[in-house]
Amino acid sequence: MRRLAVLGLLMVLAAGTVSAEDNLRCGSRLVSVGDGKDKIRSLCGEPSDVTYAGTIGRRGYPGSRQYDYSYFGPAWVEMPVEIWTYNFGSHKLLRKLRFVGDELVEISTAGYGY
């Protein structure tokens, strides 16, 4: 019984650390994976650096089915990939936000700011 309690506690702690990288706090406002560039720019301000990292092919038609015959556009669309860097000062970590198109897909940390 005690092992189950310890295992349960470890699972709860592990789940909390996984979701920490999916959010970014800008003052009292919260930015999450899936948000758009305009929302992030309005909540956090302009990034310290913007890097163009190339393009990535994405499915060009909506829907979850593999073949959606109601859509007649291209099957694959090239989406630009950008990495925004936010520097919150020398006592906080740099935050790197990776965008595919207009959508935030990843938030990561990188060393202390300057």
PDB file of C-alpha atoms in Angstrom:
ATOM      1  CA  MET A   1       0.000   0.000   0.000  1.00  0.00           C
ATOM      2  CA  ARG A   2       2.822   2.377   0.856  1.00  0.00           C
ATOM      3  CA  ARG A   3       4.520   1.658  -2.474  1.00  0.00           C
ATOM      4  CA  LEU A   4       1.328   2.589  -4.308  1.00  0.00           C
ATOM      5  CA  ALA A   5       1.178   5.902  -2.460  1.00  0.00           C
ATOM      6  CA  VAL A   6       4.798   6.686  -3.315  1.00  0.00           C
ATOM      7  CA  LEU A   7       4.256   5.672  -6.942  1.00  0.00           C
ATOM      8  CA  GLY A   8       1.155   7.858  -7.141  1.00  0.00           C
ATOM      9  CA  LEU A   9       3.042  10.821  -5.691  1.00  0.00           C
ATOM     10  CA  LEU A  10       5.864  10.363  -8.211  1.00  0.00           C
ATOM     11  CA  MET A  11       3.378  10.247 -11.082  1.00  0.00           C
ATOM     12  CA  VAL A  12       1.744  13.490  -9.932  1.00  0.00           C
ATOM     13  CA  LEU A  13       5.126  15.199  -9.653  1.00  0.00           C
ATOM     14  CA  ALA A  14       6.199  13.948 -13.081  1.00  0.00           C
ATOM     15  CA  ALA A  15       2.970  15.217 -14.661  1.00  0.00           C
ATOM     16  CA  GLY A  16       3.573  18.662 -13.162  1.00  0.00           C
ATOM     17  CA  THR A  17       7.059  18.917 -14.637  1.00  0.00           C
ATOM     18  CA  VAL A  18       5.900  17.901 -18.110  1.00  0.00           C
ATOM     19  CA  SER A  19       3.364  20.727 -18.362  1.00  0.00           C
ATOM     20  CA  ALA A  20       5.801  23.359 -17.070  1.00  0.00           C
ATOM     21  CA  GLU A  21       7.493  23.548 -20.482  1.00  0.00           C
ATOM     22  CA  ASP A  22       4.133  24.074 -22.235  1.00  0.00           C
ATOM     23  CA  ASN A  23       3.581  27.506 -20.667  1.00  0.00           C
ATOM     24  CA  LEU A  24       5.380  30.826 -20.442  1.00  0.00           C
ATOM     25  CA  ARG A  25       4.568  33.484 -17.874  1.00  0.00           C
ATOM     26  CA  CYS A  26       4.938  37.103 -18.966  1.00  0.00           C
ATOM     27  CA  GLY A  27       4.331  39.052 -15.784  1.00  0.00           C
ATOM     28  CA  SER A  28       0.880  37.942 -14.652  1.00  0.00           C
ATOM     29  CA  ARG A  29      -0.171  36.701 -18.109  1.00  0.00           C
ATOM     30  CA  LEU A  30       0.192  33.124 -19.356  1.00  0.00           C
ATOM     31  CA  VAL A  31       1.138  31.991 -22.880  1.00  0.00           C
ATOM     32  CA  SER A  32       0.558  28.356 -23.907  1.00  0.00           C
ATOM     33  CA  VAL A  33       1.465  26.047 -26.771  1.00  0.00           C
ATOM     34  CA  GLY A  34      -1.103  26.527 -29.534  1.00  0.00           C
ATOM     35  CA  ASP A  35      -1.344  30.324 -29.159  1.00  0.00           C
ATOM     36  CA  GLY A  36      -0.771  32.621 -32.120  1.00  0.00           C
ATOM     37  CA  LYS A  37       1.987  35.164 -32.721  1.00  0.00           C
ATOM     38  CA  ASP A  38      -0.299  38.180 -32.313  1.00  0.00           C
ATOM     39  CA  LYS A  39      -1.529  37.035 -28.899  1.00  0.00           C
ATOM     40  CA  ILE A  40       2.005  36.353 -27.667  1.00  0.00           C
ATOM     41  CA  ARG A  41       3.285  39.680 -28.973  1.00  0.00           C
ATOM     42  CA  SER A  42       0.448  41.526 -27.227  1.00  0.00           C
ATOM     43  CA  LEU A  43       0.991  39.686 -23.909  1.00  0.00           C
ATOM     44  CA  CYS A  44       4.815  39.540 -23.787  1.00  0.00           C
ATOM     45  CA  GLY A  45       5.906  42.364 -26.064  1.00  0.00           C
ATOM     46  CA  GLU A  46       8.486  42.183 -28.814  1.00  0.00           C
ATOM     47  CA  PRO A  47      11.018  39.327 -28.609  1.00  0.00           C
ATOM     48  CA  SER A  48      14.722  40.060 -28.135  1.00  0.00           C
ATOM     49  CA  ASP A  49      15.598  38.047 -31.235  1.00  0.00           C
ATOM     50  CA  VAL A  50      13.711  36.412 -34.107  1.00  0.00           C
ATOM     51  CA  THR A  51      15.421  33.670 -36.105  1.00  0.00           C
ATOM     52  CA  TYR A  52      14.083  32.154 -39.314  1.00  0.00           C
ATOM     53  CA  ALA A  53      14.807  28.403 -39.122  1.00  0.00           C
ATOM     54  CA  GLY A  54      13.556  27.289 -42.540  1.00  0.00           C
ATOM     55  CA  THR A  55      10.317  25.634 -43.593  1.00  0.00           C
ATOM     56  CA  ILE A  56       8.507  22.451 -42.721  1.00  0.00           C
ATOM     57  CA  GLY A  57       5.903  20.533 -44.708  1.00  0.00           C
ATOM     58  CA  ARG A  58       2.499  20.288 -43.079  1.00  0.00           C
ATOM     59  CA  ARG A  59      -0.737  18.685 -44.119  1.00  0.00           C
ATOM     60  CA  GLY A  60      -2.587  21.254 -46.174  1.00  0.00           C
ATOM     61  CA  TYR A  61      -6.128  20.048 -45.752  1.00  0.00           C
ATOM     62  CA  PRO A  62      -8.292  20.225 -42.642  1.00  0.00           C
ATOM     63  CA  GLY A  63      -9.901  17.255 -40.954  1.00  0.00           C
ATOM     64  CA  SER A  64      -8.619  14.242 -39.117  1.00  0.00           C
ATOM     65  CA  ARG A  65      -9.216  11.660 -41.825  1.00  0.00           C
ATOM     66  CA  GLN A  66      -6.351  10.620 -44.061  1.00  0.00           C
ATOM     67  CA  TYR A  67      -8.300  11.265 -47.255  1.00  0.00           C
ATOM     68  CA  ASP A  68     -10.729  14.149 -47.262  1.00  0.00           C
ATOM     69  CA  TYR A  69     -12.174  14.458 -50.743  1.00  0.00           C
ATOM     70  CA  SER A  70     -14.077  17.656 -49.951  1.00  0.00           C
ATOM     71  CA  TYR A  71     -10.833  19.670 -49.972  1.00  0.00           C
ATOM     72  CA  PHE A  72      -9.247  20.379 -53.343  1.00  0.00           C
ATOM     73  CA  GLY A  73      -6.123  22.294 -52.277  1.00  0.00           C
ATOM     74  CA  PRO A  74      -2.539  21.074 -52.079  1.00  0.00           C
ATOM     75  CA  ALA A  75      -1.855  18.006 -49.954  1.00  0.00           C
ATOM     76  CA  TRP A  76       1.262  19.535 -48.356  1.00  0.00           C
ATOM     77  CA  VAL A  77       1.975  23.175 -47.586  1.00  0.00           C
ATOM     78  CA  GLU A  78       5.373  24.625 -46.716  1.00  0.00           C
ATOM     79  CA  MET A  79       5.108  26.472 -43.385  1.00  0.00           C
ATOM     80  CA  PRO A  80       7.785  28.893 -42.144  1.00  0.00           C
ATOM     81  CA  VAL A  81       9.524  28.018 -38.866  1.00  0.00           C
ATOM     82  CA  GLU A  82      10.599  30.877 -36.579  1.00  0.00           C
ATOM     83  CA  ILE A  83      12.284  30.869 -33.187  1.00  0.00           C
ATOM     84  CA  TRP A  84      11.600  33.837 -30.929  1.00  0.00           C
ATOM     85  CA  THR A  85      13.911  34.479 -27.972  1.00  0.00           C
ATOM     86  CA  TYR A  86      12.707  36.353 -24.901  1.00  0.00           C
ATOM     87  CA  ASN A  87      15.340  37.742 -22.541  1.00  0.00           C
ATOM     88  CA  PHE A  88      13.853  38.529 -19.125  1.00  0.00           C
ATOM     89  CA  GLY A  89      17.143  39.657 -17.536  1.00  0.00           C
ATOM     90  CA  SER A  90      20.350  38.213 -16.138  1.00  0.00           C
ATOM     91  CA  HIS A  91      18.656  36.464 -13.202  1.00  0.00           C
ATOM     92  CA  LYS A  92      16.114  34.561 -15.320  1.00  0.00           C
ATOM     93  CA  LEU A  93      16.395  31.942 -18.045  1.00  0.00           C
ATOM     94  CA  LEU A  94      16.101  32.802 -21.728  1.00  0.00           C
ATOM     95  CA  ARG A  95      12.914  31.419 -23.247  1.00  0.00           C
ATOM     96  CA  LYS A  96      12.839  30.185 -26.841  1.00  0.00           C
ATOM     97  CA  LEU A  97       9.472  29.921 -28.583  1.00  0.00           C
ATOM     98  CA  ARG A  98       9.269  27.841 -31.774  1.00  0.00           C
ATOM     99  CA  PHE A  99       6.520  28.704 -34.262  1.00  0.00           C
ATOM    100  CA  VAL A 100       5.346  26.729 -37.266  1.00  0.00           C
ATOM    101  CA  GLY A 101       3.344  29.151 -39.341  1.00  0.00           C
ATOM    102  CA  ASP A 102       1.446  31.287 -36.835  1.00  0.00           C
ATOM    103  CA  GLU A 103       1.113  28.581 -34.155  1.00  0.00           C
ATOM    104  CA  LEU A 104       3.365  28.194 -31.104  1.00  0.00           C
ATOM    105  CA  VAL A 105       4.489  24.544 -31.040  1.00  0.00           C
ATOM    106  CA  GLU A 106       7.309  24.476 -28.466  1.00  0.00           C
ATOM    107  CA  ILE A 107       8.598  26.472 -25.492  1.00  0.00           C
ATOM    108  CA  SER A 108      12.112  25.760 -24.237  1.00  0.00           C
ATOM    109  CA  THR A 109      14.704  27.348 -21.969  1.00  0.00           C
ATOM    110  CA  ALA A 110      18.305  28.235 -22.748  1.00  0.00           C
ATOM    111  CA  GLY A 111      20.854  29.533 -20.228  1.00  0.00           C
ATOM    112  CA  TYR A 112      20.556  32.727 -18.256  1.00  0.00           C
ATOM    113  CA  GLY A 113      19.785  36.018 -19.927  1.00  0.00           C
ATOM    114  CA  TYR A 114      22.064  39.003 -20.280  1.00  0.00           C
TER     115      TYR A 114
END
